[in-house]
Amino acid sequence: MSASIAVIYYSATGNVHQLAEAVAEGAQGVGAEVRLRRVPELSTAEAIAANPAWQAHSDATSEHVEVATLADLEWANGYAFGTPTRYGNMAAPLKQFIDSTGQLWASGKLANKVATSFVSTQNQHGGAESTALALNNTFYHWGAIIVPPGYTDERVFGAGGNPYATSYPSGGGGGPIGDFHLDAARHQGARLAEYAQRLG
């Protein structure tokens, strides 16, 4: 059975979006079928317009990246969730999407699948690890099998050495992410897909 990977994320200014694309590329590179999906935005148009980087990213992706649905979770046998940190936790739009999964969870349709996470913070010590651990709490409840990057490849070290999740410290900007972090995200996506296929 081949791997079916849902890469589901929230991104405001584009950093998490770039990581999501790299995770998807990594999974596709080992033969997985991938759905790249964004969760719905919760902020007002006025709030988005007040931040040029946020507005630019919204304009660039609103019609080109499909919105995540529960059907994407039911379809997949592996999940990668991405989010910027908010006080050491996931952003509200991703949390709202996760909170809508109760019926799938109750029917056992989220269990025994592999899951991983990736994050972006403003600062190097801005809560990347605690955000990944917060997402793990969801995976525990689902009965998912967590597949972290660990220290399984040199690319993890090149991106700062976070074994919990690929994490990018943006410095507050929305500029392009360097190759080190994108390579680590590709490794994480490939690793997820490989375990999804093994556990089929």
mmCIF file of C-alpha atoms in Angstrom:
data_model
loop_
_atom_site.group_PDB
_atom_site.id
_atom_site.type_symbol
_atom_site.label_atom_id
_atom_site.label_comp_id
_atom_site.label_asym_id
_atom_site.label_seq_id
_atom_site.Cartn_x
_atom_site.Cartn_y
_atom_site.Cartn_z
ATOM 1 C CA MET A 1 0.000 0.000 0.000
ATOM 2 C CA SER A 2 1.461 3.372 -0.984
ATOM 3 C CA ALA A 3 1.575 6.308 1.371
ATOM 4 C CA SER A 4 -1.171 8.938 1.241
ATOM 5 C CA ILE A 5 0.069 12.041 3.032
ATOM 6 C CA ALA A 6 -1.994 15.078 4.037
ATOM 7 C CA VAL A 7 0.194 18.140 4.677
ATOM 8 C CA ILE A 8 -2.097 20.531 6.521
ATOM 9 C CA TYR A 9 -0.917 23.890 7.761
ATOM 10 C CA TYR A 10 -1.638 27.462 8.761
ATOM 11 C CA SER A 11 0.673 30.236 7.583
ATOM 12 C CA ALA A 12 0.301 33.987 7.914
ATOM 13 C CA THR A 13 3.317 35.488 6.158
ATOM 14 C CA GLY A 14 4.473 32.381 4.285
ATOM 15 C CA ASN A 15 7.200 30.740 6.342
ATOM 16 C CA VAL A 16 5.119 27.720 7.333
ATOM 17 C CA HIS A 17 3.795 27.530 3.776
ATOM 18 C CA GLN A 18 7.358 27.161 2.466
ATOM 19 C CA LEU A 19 8.051 24.416 4.995
ATOM 20 C CA ALA A 20 4.784 22.697 4.033
ATOM 21 C CA GLU A 21 5.761 22.671 0.375
ATOM 22 C CA ALA A 22 9.137 21.152 1.280
ATOM 23 C CA VAL A 23 7.522 18.458 3.470
ATOM 24 C CA ALA A 24 5.198 17.635 0.556
ATOM 25 C CA GLU A 25 8.150 17.461 -1.851
ATOM 26 C CA GLY A 26 9.972 15.075 0.463
ATOM 27 C CA ALA A 27 6.977 12.757 0.684
ATOM 28 C CA GLN A 28 6.407 12.871 -3.064
ATOM 29 C CA GLY A 29 10.092 12.132 -3.612
ATOM 30 C CA VAL A 30 9.668 8.665 -2.075
ATOM 31 C CA GLY A 31 6.519 7.922 -4.046
ATOM 32 C CA ALA A 32 3.745 9.173 -1.767
ATOM 33 C CA GLU A 33 0.536 10.734 -2.995
ATOM 34 C CA VAL A 34 0.263 14.104 -1.260
ATOM 35 C CA ARG A 35 -2.477 16.611 -0.582
ATOM 36 C CA LEU A 36 -1.150 20.058 0.397
ATOM 37 C CA ARG A 37 -3.889 21.914 2.259
ATOM 38 C CA ARG A 38 -4.238 25.149 4.228
ATOM 39 C CA VAL A 39 -6.720 25.646 7.039
ATOM 40 C CA PRO A 40 -9.193 28.548 6.816
ATOM 41 C CA GLU A 41 -8.059 31.983 7.953
ATOM 42 C CA LEU A 42 -9.807 33.350 11.049
ATOM 43 C CA SER A 43 -8.459 36.911 11.105
ATOM 44 C CA THR A 44 -10.302 39.842 9.612
ATOM 45 C CA ALA A 45 -9.467 41.352 6.243
ATOM 46 C CA GLU A 46 -8.506 44.550 8.064
ATOM 47 C CA ALA A 47 -5.967 42.748 10.259
ATOM 48 C CA ILE A 48 -4.435 40.990 7.261
ATOM 49 C CA ALA A 49 -4.235 44.211 5.235
ATOM 50 C CA ALA A 50 -2.381 45.941 8.067
ATOM 51 C CA ASN A 51 0.596 43.606 7.535
ATOM 52 C CA PRO A 52 1.974 43.760 3.961
ATOM 53 C CA ALA A 53 3.680 40.345 4.216
ATOM 54 C CA TRP A 54 0.480 38.752 5.509
ATOM 55 C CA GLN A 55 -1.583 40.316 2.741
ATOM 56 C CA ALA A 56 0.905 39.265 0.071
ATOM 57 C CA HIS A 57 0.915 35.675 1.261
ATOM 58 C CA SER A 58 -2.875 35.581 1.489
ATOM 59 C CA ASP A 59 -3.166 36.879 -2.066
ATOM 60 C CA ALA A 60 -0.591 34.384 -3.345
ATOM 61 C CA THR A 61 -2.197 31.273 -1.849
ATOM 62 C CA SER A 62 -5.929 31.895 -1.409
ATOM 63 C CA GLU A 63 -6.804 30.585 -4.857
ATOM 64 C CA HIS A 64 -3.906 28.185 -5.370
ATOM 65 C CA VAL A 65 -3.878 26.044 -2.226
ATOM 66 C CA GLU A 66 -7.039 24.124 -1.391
ATOM 67 C CA VAL A 67 -8.650 24.435 2.027
ATOM 68 C CA ALA A 68 -8.297 21.397 4.273
ATOM 69 C CA THR A 69 -11.337 19.237 4.946
ATOM 70 C CA LEU A 70 -12.018 16.277 7.186
ATOM 71 C CA ALA A 71 -12.130 14.155 4.038
ATOM 72 C CA ASP A 72 -8.406 14.845 3.617
ATOM 73 C CA LEU A 73 -7.732 13.322 7.036
ATOM 74 C CA GLU A 74 -9.890 10.294 6.339
ATOM 75 C CA TRP A 75 -8.112 9.774 2.996
ATOM 76 C CA ALA A 76 -4.579 9.978 4.380
ATOM 77 C CA ASN A 77 -2.580 7.336 6.182
ATOM 78 C CA GLY A 78 -0.047 9.948 7.290
ATOM 79 C CA TYR A 79 -0.347 13.533 8.512
ATOM 80 C CA ALA A 80 2.055 16.464 8.669
ATOM 81 C CA PHE A 81 0.720 19.514 10.516
ATOM 82 C CA GLY A 82 2.435 22.897 10.317
ATOM 83 C CA THR A 83 1.908 26.064 12.292
ATOM 84 C CA PRO A 84 3.550 29.234 13.502
ATOM 85 C CA THR A 85 3.872 29.347 17.268
ATOM 86 C CA ARG A 86 1.480 31.375 19.372
ATOM 87 C CA TYR A 87 2.751 31.652 22.946
ATOM 88 C CA GLY A 88 4.402 28.248 22.649
ATOM 89 C CA ASN A 89 1.332 26.649 21.151
ATOM 90 C CA MET A 90 -0.282 26.181 17.745
ATOM 91 C CA ALA A 91 -2.056 29.045 15.991
ATOM 92 C CA ALA A 92 -5.831 29.345 16.421
ATOM 93 C CA PRO A 93 -6.791 28.488 12.815
ATOM 94 C CA LEU A 94 -5.026 25.117 13.012
ATOM 95 C CA LYS A 95 -6.461 24.474 16.472
ATOM 96 C CA GLN A 96 -9.971 25.184 15.202
ATOM 97 C CA PHE A 97 -9.513 22.705 12.367
ATOM 98 C CA ILE A 98 -8.221 20.059 14.770
ATOM 99 C CA ASP A 99 -11.124 20.746 17.109
ATOM 100 C CA SER A 100 -13.515 19.863 14.275
ATOM 101 C CA THR A 101 -12.216 16.284 14.024
ATOM 102 C CA GLY A 102 -14.288 14.844 16.873
ATOM 103 C CA GLN A 103 -16.532 12.692 14.719
ATOM 104 C CA LEU A 104 -13.588 11.143 12.873
ATOM 105 C CA TRP A 105 -11.817 10.521 16.165
ATOM 106 C CA ALA A 106 -14.894 8.932 17.754
ATOM 107 C CA SER A 107 -15.275 6.560 14.824
ATOM 108 C CA GLY A 108 -11.616 5.508 15.015
ATOM 109 C CA LYS A 109 -10.726 6.903 11.611
ATOM 110 C CA LEU A 110 -7.704 8.849 12.896
ATOM 111 C CA ALA A 111 -6.083 5.966 14.766
ATOM 112 C CA ASN A 112 -3.050 3.961 13.728
ATOM 113 C CA LYS A 113 -1.823 6.533 11.227
ATOM 114 C CA VAL A 114 1.553 8.267 11.309
ATOM 115 C CA ALA A 115 1.852 11.943 12.194
ATOM 116 C CA THR A 116 4.498 14.640 12.424
ATOM 117 C CA SER A 117 4.663 18.415 12.805
ATOM 118 C CA PHE A 118 6.702 21.414 11.656
ATOM 119 C CA VAL A 119 6.745 24.952 12.996
ATOM 120 C CA SER A 120 8.029 28.485 12.588
ATOM 121 C CA THR A 121 8.847 30.909 15.373
ATOM 122 C CA GLN A 122 9.995 34.501 15.417
ATOM 123 C CA ASN A 123 12.960 33.708 17.676
ATOM 124 C CA GLN A 124 15.206 30.678 18.044
ATOM 125 C CA HIS A 125 13.828 30.043 21.529
ATOM 126 C CA GLY A 126 10.296 31.179 20.741
ATOM 127 C CA GLY A 127 8.465 27.950 21.527
ATOM 128 C CA ALA A 128 9.187 25.607 18.626
ATOM 129 C CA GLU A 129 9.611 22.525 20.797
ATOM 130 C CA SER A 130 6.602 23.252 23.019
ATOM 131 C CA THR A 131 4.442 23.806 19.942
ATOM 132 C CA ALA A 132 5.489 20.440 18.511
ATOM 133 C CA LEU A 133 4.777 18.806 21.861
ATOM 134 C CA ALA A 134 1.353 20.485 21.973
ATOM 135 C CA LEU A 135 0.536 18.975 18.592
ATOM 136 C CA ASN A 136 1.720 15.610 19.902
ATOM 137 C CA ASN A 137 -1.020 15.791 22.546
ATOM 138 C CA THR A 138 -3.551 15.681 19.713
ATOM 139 C CA PHE A 139 -1.766 12.761 18.088
ATOM 140 C CA TYR A 140 -1.832 10.830 21.387
ATOM 141 C CA HIS A 141 -5.591 11.265 21.648
ATOM 142 C CA TRP A 142 -6.061 10.156 18.069
ATOM 143 C CA GLY A 143 -3.976 7.030 18.625
ATOM 144 C CA ALA A 144 -1.567 8.158 15.921
ATOM 145 C CA ILE A 145 2.037 7.011 15.672
ATOM 146 C CA ILE A 146 4.373 9.991 15.980
ATOM 147 C CA VAL A 147 7.256 10.112 13.517
ATOM 148 C CA PRO A 148 9.597 12.960 14.527
ATOM 149 C CA PRO A 149 12.658 13.903 12.507
ATOM 150 C CA GLY A 150 14.877 12.858 15.396
ATOM 151 C CA TYR A 151 18.588 12.955 14.725
ATOM 152 C CA THR A 152 18.211 10.702 11.702
ATOM 153 C CA ASP A 153 19.964 12.770 9.047
ATOM 154 C CA GLU A 154 22.628 15.459 8.781
ATOM 155 C CA ARG A 155 20.003 17.836 7.403
ATOM 156 C CA VAL A 156 18.403 17.982 10.853
ATOM 157 C CA PHE A 157 21.641 19.357 12.287
ATOM 158 C CA GLY A 158 21.984 21.826 9.425
ATOM 159 C CA ALA A 159 18.596 23.299 10.297
ATOM 160 C CA GLY A 160 19.441 23.840 13.959
ATOM 161 C CA GLY A 161 19.173 20.323 15.344
ATOM 162 C CA ASN A 162 15.555 20.195 16.524
ATOM 163 C CA PRO A 163 14.594 16.493 16.884
ATOM 164 C CA TYR A 164 10.937 17.294 17.652
ATOM 165 C CA ALA A 165 10.018 19.045 14.406
ATOM 166 C CA THR A 166 11.613 20.993 11.601
ATOM 167 C CA SER A 167 11.523 24.545 12.918
ATOM 168 C CA TYR A 168 12.427 27.841 11.334
ATOM 169 C CA PRO A 169 13.255 30.978 13.386
ATOM 170 C CA SER A 170 12.052 33.708 11.045
ATOM 171 C CA GLY A 171 13.305 36.762 12.912
ATOM 172 C CA GLY A 172 9.860 38.243 12.349
ATOM 173 C CA GLY A 173 10.146 38.554 8.573
ATOM 174 C CA GLY A 174 8.403 36.747 5.772
ATOM 175 C CA GLY A 175 11.403 36.308 3.515
ATOM 176 C CA PRO A 176 12.599 33.154 1.797
ATOM 177 C CA ILE A 177 13.715 30.295 4.000
ATOM 178 C CA GLY A 178 17.244 29.032 3.485
ATOM 179 C CA ASP A 179 18.064 25.659 1.982
ATOM 180 C CA PHE A 180 19.054 24.122 5.328
ATOM 181 C CA HIS A 181 15.528 24.325 6.735
ATOM 182 C CA LEU A 182 13.841 23.314 3.499
ATOM 183 C CA ASP A 183 16.147 20.305 3.181
ATOM 184 C CA ALA A 184 15.318 19.268 6.751
ATOM 185 C CA ALA A 185 11.617 19.579 5.971
ATOM 186 C CA ARG A 186 12.031 17.423 2.862
ATOM 187 C CA HIS A 187 13.776 14.783 4.960
ATOM 188 C CA GLN A 188 10.932 14.908 7.487
ATOM 189 C CA GLY A 189 8.325 14.495 4.740
ATOM 190 C CA ALA A 190 10.184 11.553 3.231
ATOM 191 C CA ARG A 191 10.580 9.911 6.644
ATOM 192 C CA LEU A 192 6.862 10.304 7.353
ATOM 193 C CA ALA A 193 5.899 8.790 4.002
ATOM 194 C CA GLU A 194 8.305 5.881 4.415
ATOM 195 C CA TYR A 195 6.761 4.938 7.766
ATOM 196 C CA ALA A 196 3.241 5.419 6.428
ATOM 197 C CA GLN A 197 4.063 2.921 3.701
ATOM 198 C CA ARG A 198 5.670 0.465 6.119
ATOM 199 C CA LEU A 199 2.651 0.500 8.415
ATOM 200 C CA GLY A 200 0.257 0.585 5.424
#
